């Protein structure tokens, strides 16, 4: 089986031979002095070499970053856009957790009021998290639509699609669990309704509701349970699955748009046939 | 030194041509160590996974005790007028643990379900049996109306319109010591037959009662012997 050539390093990043007169090029016409810029460059190269010698990361990075991709269009950025929405949710979420208190007796609402009204930039960070959640869901559906209409879910990329569907479900789980956290009237009643919708699944539904609520009624630990699912359980799963999703994207390459035609018919080598 | 087991090699492992394998050895020592190490690893993983899982799933299987609570005197309630009472469903969660109930006296002309000591006072939950929004009694139309998705119930709490799948839940009530006590919630089908407390959205008529089984966590009827005494200062009626 013919092997694909290793992905090349772009020209700008390839090491250039030094000009005559520069250090280390054999002809010692120069003064032999090392400028600070050269010293800094040398230090950087040393550090990178030190790490690479011990981890061999550069091969993997080259494999990931310098792939050949077909000529696409702006729709191909929707996946990265979703990824960036997720990163934004992660960062803002981590910092919101520094102020938030999952206390159902009133502390949760009070801490939200503090974040929005009193904390410096609190309203901004909370707004990014709140609106970013909607943006992420919208972007996921657009990304999914692009994949569907371009036929990019077909062989050999079925597993990427399946993992993407699981990621969609996990994102909706994030939306559901996050909706309760402000703990105002809307959050409370929307969660009651949402848990009861879960409960309408036959046979297992009643027990799923009990698991989500930590009991037969909305109780003292329901909020902390939702908080733990929202900030620890589901994000961990999402990060793991995004890694697999991205690995498959890099491994299998991305599809060309369906209207793309081959540049030239490759000439068959009779000897190979 | 000659291997004393050389003559009677195990027929199970003879094809591996191992030195020191003797008769009766059915598993190679390498395989035995391999299985043992992996088994120990599995046990170690289960040792923290299973308790953590049980810890998270525990509330599904644990039953919270429910105590009778006083909601007033029998004379506070009339047969054809609903009184609203705020009741405590869950302790220690502040406002989130409270709910409201619509309460009236039983009227044999309207309430045709069999009579016993638990339904002398009729107590309906305000929780819609569609998805759990709070219903409101509309006096002018004599209906319970749900603001979320338009569920409508009649005076007895039986659905007459909209998406709800069964009548409004009820509470056990008891008249003792001159006071009305309110007990745990139960669900009813369209004939006001009692079922253990189901969540909203789960029908109880026809196949529904089998599709949505009773849960382990619903409160059972507490004993009627150790009723809490009325607070001091309120004379017994």
Coordinates of N, CA, C and O in Angstrom, one line a residue, chain B residues 93-226:
Chain B
X93 N -34.8 23.4 53.3 CA -34.5 24.1 52.0 C -35.2 25.4 51.8 O -35.3 25.9 50.7
X94 N -35.7 25.9 52.9 CA -36.3 27.2 52.8 C -37.5 27.2 52.0 O -38.3 26.3 52.0
X95 N -37.7 28.3 51.1 CA -38.9 28.4 50.3 C -39.0 27.3 49.3 O -40.1 26.9 48.9
X96 N -37.9 26.7 48.9 CA -37.9 25.7 47.8 C -38.6 24.4 48.3 O -39.1 23.6 47.5
X97 N -38.7 24.2 49.7 CA -39.3 23.0 50.2 C -40.7 23.2 50.5 O -41.3 22.2 51.0
X98 N -41.3 24.3 50.2 CA -42.7 24.5 50.6 C -43.6 24.4 49.3 O -43.1 24.5 48.2
X99 N -44.8 24.1 49.6 CA -45.8 24.0 48.5 C -47.1 24.4 49.0 O -47.3 24.7 50.2
X100 N -48.1 24.5 48.1 CA -49.5 24.9 48.5 C -50.4 23.8 48.2 O -50.3 23.0 47.3
X101 N -51.5 23.8 49.1 CA -52.5 22.8 48.9 C -53.9 23.5 49.0 O -54.1 24.4 49.7
X102 N -54.8 23.0 48.2 CA -56.2 23.5 48.2 C -57.0 22.5 49.0 O -57.1 21.3 48.8
X103 N -57.7 23.0 50.0 CA -58.3 22.1 51.0 C -59.8 22.5 51.2 O -60.2 23.7 51.2
X104 N -60.7 21.5 51.3 CA -62.1 21.7 51.6 C -62.6 20.4 52.3 O -61.9 19.4 52.4
X105 N -63.8 20.6 52.8 CA -64.5 19.4 53.4 C -65.0 18.5 52.4 O -65.4 18.9 51.3
X106 N -65.1 17.2 52.7 CA -65.7 16.3 51.8 C -67.2 16.5 51.7 O -67.9 16.8 52.7
X107 N -67.7 16.4 50.5 CA -69.2 16.6 50.2 C -69.7 15.4 49.5 O -69.4 15.1 48.4
X108 N -70.4 14.5 50.2 CA -70.9 13.2 49.7 C -71.6 13.4 48.4 O -71.6 12.4 47.5
X109 N -72.2 14.5 48.1 CA -73.0 14.7 46.9 C -72.0 14.8 45.7 O -72.4 14.4 44.5
X110 N -70.8 15.3 45.9 CA -69.8 15.5 44.8 C -68.8 14.4 44.8 O -68.5 13.8 43.8
X111 N -68.3 14.1 46.0 CA -67.2 13.1 46.1 C -67.7 11.7 46.2 O -68.1 11.2 47.3
X112 N -67.8 11.1 45.1 CA -68.4 9.7 45.0 C -67.4 8.6 45.3 O -67.8 7.5 45.4
X113 N -66.1 8.9 45.5 CA -65.2 7.9 45.8 C -65.4 7.4 47.2 O -66.0 8.1 48.0
X114 N -65.0 6.1 47.5 CA -65.3 5.5 48.8 C -64.8 6.3 49.9 O -63.7 6.9 49.8
X115 N -65.5 6.4 51.0 CA -65.2 7.3 52.1 C -64.4 6.5 53.2 O -64.7 5.3 53.4
X116 N -63.3 7.1 53.7 CA -62.6 6.5 54.9 C -62.1 7.6 55.7 O -62.4 8.8 55.5
X117 N -61.3 7.3 56.7 CA -60.9 8.3 57.7 C -59.8 9.3 57.1 O -59.5 10.3 57.7
X118 N -59.3 8.9 55.9 CA -58.3 9.8 55.3 C -58.8 10.8 54.3 O -58.0 11.5 53.7
X119 N -60.1 10.7 54.0 CA -60.6 11.7 53.0 C -61.8 12.5 53.6 O -62.7 12.9 52.8
X120 N -61.9 12.6 54.9 CA -63.0 13.5 55.4 C -62.7 14.9 55.0 O -63.6 15.7 54.8
X121 N -61.4 15.3 54.9 CA -61.0 16.6 54.4 C -60.3 16.3 53.1 O -59.4 15.4 53.0
X122 N -60.7 17.0 52.0 CA -60.1 16.7 50.7 C -59.0 17.8 50.5 O -59.2 19.0 50.6
X123 N -57.8 17.3 50.3 CA -56.6 18.2 50.1 C -56.0 17.9 48.8 O -55.4 16.8 48.5
X124 N -56.0 18.9 47.8 CA -55.4 18.7 46.5 C -54.1 19.5 46.5 O -54.0 20.6 47.0
X125 N -53.2 18.9 45.8 CA -51.9 19.7 45.6 C -52.1 20.8 44.5 O -53.0 20.7 43.7
X126 N -51.3 21.8 44.6 CA -51.3 22.8 43.6 C -50.4 22.4 42.4 O -50.2 23.3 41.5
X127 N -49.9 21.2 42.4 CA -48.9 20.9 41.4 C -49.6 20.2 40.2 O -50.3 19.2 40.4
X128 N -49.5 20.8 39.0 CA -50.2 20.3 37.8 C -49.7 18.9 37.5 O -48.5 18.6 37.6
X129 N -50.6 18.0 37.1 CA -50.1 16.6 36.8 C -49.6 16.5 35.4 O -49.3 15.4 35.0
X130 N -49.4 17.7 34.7 CA -48.8 17.6 33.4 C -47.3 17.6 33.6 O -46.6 16.6 33.4
X131 N -46.7 18.7 34.1 CA -45.3 18.8 34.3 C -44.9 19.5 35.6 O -43.7 19.8 35.8
X132 N -45.9 19.7 36.5 CA -45.5 20.2 37.8 C -45.6 21.7 38.0 O -45.1 22.2 39.1
X133 N -46.1 22.5 37.1 CA -46.3 23.9 37.4 C -47.4 24.1 38.4 O -48.2 23.2 38.7
X134 N -47.4 25.3 39.1 CA -48.5 25.5 40.1 C -49.8 25.9 39.5 O -49.9 26.9 38.8
X135 N -50.9 25.1 39.7 CA -52.2 25.5 39.2 C -52.8 26.5 40.2 O -52.5 26.6 41.3
X136 N -53.8 27.2 39.6 CA -54.5 28.2 40.4 C -56.0 27.9 40.4 O -56.5 27.6 39.3
X137 N -56.7 28.1 41.5 CA -58.1 27.9 41.5 C -58.8 29.2 41.0 O -58.5 30.3 41.5
X138 N -59.6 29.1 39.9 CA -60.3 30.2 39.4 C -61.7 30.2 39.8 O -62.5 29.3 39.3
X139 N -62.1 31.0 40.7 CA -63.4 31.0 41.4 C -64.5 31.2 40.4 O -65.5 30.5 40.3
X140 N -64.3 32.2 39.5 CA -65.4 32.6 38.6 C -65.8 31.4 37.6 O -66.9 31.3 37.3
X141 N -64.8 30.6 37.2 CA -65.1 29.5 36.3 C -65.2 28.2 37.0 O -65.5 27.2 36.3
X142 N -64.9 28.1 38.3 CA -64.9 26.9 39.0 C -63.9 25.8 38.5 O -64.3 24.7 38.3
X143 N -62.7 26.3 38.1 CA -61.8 25.3 37.6 C -60.4 25.6 38.2 O -60.1 26.7 38.8
X144 N -59.5 24.6 38.1 CA -58.1 24.8 38.4 C -57.4 25.0 37.0 O -57.6 24.2 36.1
X145 N -56.7 26.1 36.9 CA -56.0 26.4 35.6 C -54.5 26.4 35.8 O -54.0 27.0 36.8
X146 N -53.8 25.8 34.9 CA -52.3 25.8 34.9 C -51.8 26.9 34.0 O -52.2 26.9 32.8
X147 N -50.9 27.7 34.4 CA -50.4 28.8 33.6 C -49.4 28.3 32.5 O -49.2 29.1 31.5
X148 N -48.8 27.2 32.7 CA -47.7 26.8 31.8 C -48.2 26.3 30.4 O -47.8 26.9 29.4
X149 N -49.0 25.3 30.4 CA -49.4 24.7 29.1 C -50.9 24.5 29.0 O -51.4 23.7 28.2
X150 N -51.7 25.2 29.9 CA -53.1 25.3 29.7 C -53.9 24.1 30.2 O -54.9 23.8 29.7
X151 N -53.4 23.4 31.2 CA -54.1 22.3 31.8 C -55.3 22.9 32.6 O -55.2 23.9 33.3
X152 N -56.5 22.2 32.5 CA -57.7 22.6 33.2 C -58.3 21.4 34.0 O -58.4 20.3 33.4
X153 N -58.6 21.7 35.3 CA -59.2 20.6 36.1 C -60.5 21.2 36.7 O -60.7 22.4 36.9
X154 N -61.5 20.2 37.0 CA -62.7 20.6 37.5 C -62.6 20.7 39.1 O -61.5 20.6 39.6
X155 N -63.8 20.9 39.7 CA -63.8 21.2 41.2 C -63.1 20.0 41.9 O -62.5 20.2 42.9
X156 N -63.3 18.8 41.4 CA -62.7 17.6 42.1 C -61.3 17.4 41.8 O -60.7 16.4 42.2
X157 N -60.7 18.2 40.9 CA -59.3 18.1 40.5 C -59.1 17.1 39.4 O -58.0 16.6 39.1
X158 N -60.2 16.8 38.7 CA -60.1 15.8 37.5 C -59.9 16.6 36.3 O -60.6 17.6 36.1
X159 N -59.0 16.2 35.4 CA -58.7 16.9 34.2 C -59.9 17.0 33.3 O -60.6 16.0 33.0
X160 N -60.2 18.3 32.8 CA -61.2 18.4 31.8 C -60.6 19.0 30.5 O -61.3 18.9 29.5
X161 N -59.4 19.5 30.5 CA -58.9 20.0 29.2 C -57.4 20.1 29.4 O -56.8 20.2 30.5
X162 N -56.7 20.2 28.2 CA -55.3 20.4 28.2 C -54.5 19.1 28.3 O -55.0 18.0 28.3
X163 N -53.2 19.3 28.5 CA -52.3 18.1 28.4 C -52.1 17.2 29.7 O -51.5 16.2 29.6
X164 N -52.7 17.6 30.8 CA -52.5 16.7 32.0 C -53.0 15.3 31.8 O -53.9 15.1 31.0
X165 N -52.3 14.3 32.4 CA -52.5 12.9 32.1 C -53.4 12.3 33.2 O -53.8 11.1 33.0
X166 N -53.6 12.9 34.3 CA -54.4 12.3 35.4 C -54.9 13.4 36.3 O -54.4 14.6 36.1
X167 N -55.7 13.1 37.3 CA -56.2 14.2 38.2 C -55.1 14.7 39.1 O -54.0 14.2 39.1
X168 N -55.4 15.8 39.7 CA -54.4 16.4 40.7 C -54.1 15.4 41.8 O -55.0 14.7 42.3
X169 N -52.8 15.4 42.2 CA -52.5 14.6 43.4 C -53.2 15.1 44.6 O -53.7 16.2 44.7
X170 N -53.3 14.2 45.6 CA -54.0 14.5 46.9 C -53.1 14.2 48.0 O -52.1 13.6 47.9
X171 N -53.5 14.7 49.2 CA -52.8 14.4 50.5 C -53.8 13.6 51.4 O -55.0 13.9 51.4
X172 N -53.2 12.7 52.1 CA -53.9 12.0 53.2 C -54.2 13.1 54.2 O -53.4 13.9 54.6
X173 N -55.5 13.1 54.8 CA -55.8 14.0 55.8 C -56.4 13.2 57.0 O -57.0 12.1 56.7
X174 N -56.4 13.7 58.1 CA -56.9 13.0 59.3 C -57.4 14.0 60.3 O -56.8 15.1 60.5
X175 N -58.6 13.8 60.9 CA -59.1 14.6 61.9 C -58.9 14.0 63.3 O -59.5 12.9 63.5
X176 N -58.0 14.6 64.1 CA -57.7 14.0 65.4 C -57.6 15.2 66.4 O -57.1 16.3 65.9
X177 N -57.9 15.0 67.6 CA -57.7 16.0 68.6 C -58.3 17.3 68.3 O -57.9 18.4 68.8
X178 N -59.3 17.3 67.5 CA -59.9 18.6 67.1 C -59.1 19.4 66.1 O -59.4 20.5 65.8
X179 N -58.2 18.7 65.4 CA -57.4 19.4 64.4 C -57.4 18.6 63.1 O -57.6 17.4 63.2
X180 N -57.1 19.3 62.0 CA -56.9 18.6 60.8 C -55.4 18.3 60.5 O -54.6 19.3 60.6
X181 N -55.0 17.1 60.3 CA -53.6 16.8 60.1 C -53.5 16.4 58.6 O -54.3 15.8 58.0
X182 N -52.3 16.9 58.0 CA -52.0 16.6 56.6 C -50.9 15.6 56.5 O -49.8 15.8 57.1
X183 N -51.1 14.6 55.7 CA -50.0 13.5 55.6 C -49.3 13.6 54.3 O -49.3 14.6 53.6
X184 N -48.8 12.5 53.8 CA -48.0 12.5 52.6 C -49.0 12.5 51.4 O -50.2 12.3 51.5
X185 N -48.4 12.8 50.2 CA -49.1 13.0 49.0 C -49.4 11.6 48.3 O -48.6 10.7 48.5
X186 N -50.5 11.4 47.7 CA -50.7 10.2 46.8 C -51.3 10.7 45.5 O -51.8 11.8 45.4
X187 N -51.2 9.8 44.5 CA -51.7 10.0 43.2 C -53.0 9.3 43.0 O -53.3 8.3 43.7
X188 N -53.9 9.7 42.1 CA -55.1 9.1 41.9 C -55.3 8.9 40.4 O -54.8 9.7 39.6
X189 N -56.1 7.9 40.0 CA -56.5 7.8 38.6 C -57.8 8.6 38.4 O -58.3 9.2 39.3
X190 N -58.4 8.4 37.3 CA -59.6 9.2 37.0 C -60.8 8.8 37.9 O -61.7 9.6 38.1
X191 N -60.7 7.6 38.4 CA -61.8 7.2 39.4 C -61.4 7.5 40.8 O -62.1 7.0 41.7
X192 N -60.4 8.3 41.0 CA -59.9 8.7 42.4 C -59.5 7.5 43.2 O -59.7 7.4 44.4
X193 N -59.0 6.4 42.4 CA -58.5 5.3 43.1 C -57.0 5.7 43.5 O -56.3 6.3 42.7
X194 N -56.6 5.3 44.7 CA -55.3 5.7 45.2 C -54.2 4.9 44.7 O -54.2 3.7 44.6
X195 N -53.1 5.6 44.3 CA -51.8 5.0 43.9 C -50.7 5.7 44.7 O -50.9 6.8 45.2
X196 N -49.6 5.1 44.8 CA -48.5 5.8 45.5 C -48.1 7.0 44.7 O -48.3 7.0 43.5
X197 N -47.4 7.9 45.3 CA -47.2 9.2 44.7 C -46.3 9.1 43.5 O -45.2 8.6 43.5
X198 N -46.9 9.5 42.4 CA -46.2 9.5 41.1 C -45.8 11.0 40.7 O -46.5 11.9 41.2
X199 N -44.8 11.1 39.9 CA -44.4 12.4 39.5 C -45.4 12.9 38.4 O -46.1 12.1 37.8
X200 N -45.5 14.2 38.2 CA -46.3 14.7 37.1 C -45.9 14.1 35.8 O -44.7 13.7 35.6
X201 N -46.8 14.0 34.9 CA -46.5 13.5 33.5 C -46.7 12.0 33.4 O -46.4 11.5 32.3
X202 N -47.0 11.3 34.5 CA -47.0 9.9 34.4 C -48.5 9.4 34.6 O -49.0 9.5 35.6
X203 N -49.1 8.9 33.5 CA -50.5 8.6 33.5 C -50.7 7.3 34.4 O -49.8 6.5 34.6
X204 N -51.9 7.2 35.0 CA -52.2 6.1 35.8 C -53.4 5.3 35.3 O -53.8 4.2 35.9
X205 N -54.1 5.7 34.3 CA -55.2 5.0 33.7 C -54.7 4.1 32.6 O -53.7 4.4 31.9
X206 N -55.3 2.9 32.5 CA -54.9 2.0 31.5 C -53.5 1.4 31.7 O -53.1 1.1 32.8
X207 N -52.7 1.5 30.6 CA -51.4 0.9 30.7 C -50.4 1.7 31.5 O -49.4 1.3 32.0
X208 N -50.8 3.0 31.7 CA -49.9 3.9 32.4 C -49.4 3.4 33.8 O -48.3 3.6 34.1
X209 N -50.3 2.8 34.5 CA -49.9 2.4 35.9 C -48.8 1.3 35.8 O -48.1 1.1 36.8
X210 N -48.7 0.6 34.7 CA -47.6 -0.4 34.6 C -46.3 0.2 34.0 O -45.2 -0.2 34.3
X211 N -46.5 1.2 33.1 CA -45.3 1.9 32.5 C -44.6 2.7 33.5 O -43.4 2.9 33.4
X212 N -45.3 3.2 34.5 CA -44.6 4.1 35.5 C -44.7 3.5 36.9 O -45.7 3.8 37.6
X213 N -43.8 2.6 37.2 CA -44.0 1.9 38.5 C -43.8 2.8 39.7 O -43.2 3.9 39.6
X214 N -44.2 2.3 40.8 CA -44.0 3.0 42.1 C -42.5 3.1 42.4 O -41.8 2.3 42.1
X215 N -42.2 4.2 43.1 CA -40.8 4.4 43.4 C -40.4 4.0 44.8 O -41.3 3.8 45.6
X216 N -39.1 3.7 45.0 CA -38.7 3.3 46.4 C -38.7 4.5 47.4 O -38.7 4.3 48.6
X217 N -38.7 5.7 46.8 CA -38.5 6.8 47.7 C -39.8 7.5 48.2 O -39.7 8.4 49.0
X218 N -40.9 7.1 47.7 CA -42.1 7.8 48.1 C -42.5 7.5 49.5 O -42.4 6.4 50.0
X219 N -42.9 8.5 50.3 CA -43.3 8.3 51.7 C -44.5 7.4 51.8 O -45.5 7.6 51.1
X220 N -44.4 6.5 52.8 CA -45.6 5.7 53.1 C -46.4 6.4 54.1 O -46.0 7.4 54.7
X221 N -47.6 5.9 54.3 CA -48.5 6.5 55.3 C -47.9 6.4 56.7 O -47.7 5.2 57.2
X222 N -47.6 7.5 57.4 CA -47.0 7.3 58.7 C -48.0 6.8 59.7 O -49.2 7.0 59.5
X223 N -47.6 6.3 60.8 CA -48.6 5.8 61.8 C -49.4 6.9 62.4 O -48.9 8.1 62.5
X224 N -50.6 6.6 62.7 CA -51.5 7.7 63.2 C -51.5 7.8 64.7 O -52.4 8.4 65.3
X225 N -50.6 7.1 65.3 CA -50.6 7.1 66.8 C -49.9 8.3 67.4 O -50.4 9.0 68.2
X226 N -48.6 8.5 66.9 CA -47.8 9.6 67.5 C -48.0 10.9 66.8 O -47.0 11.4 66.2

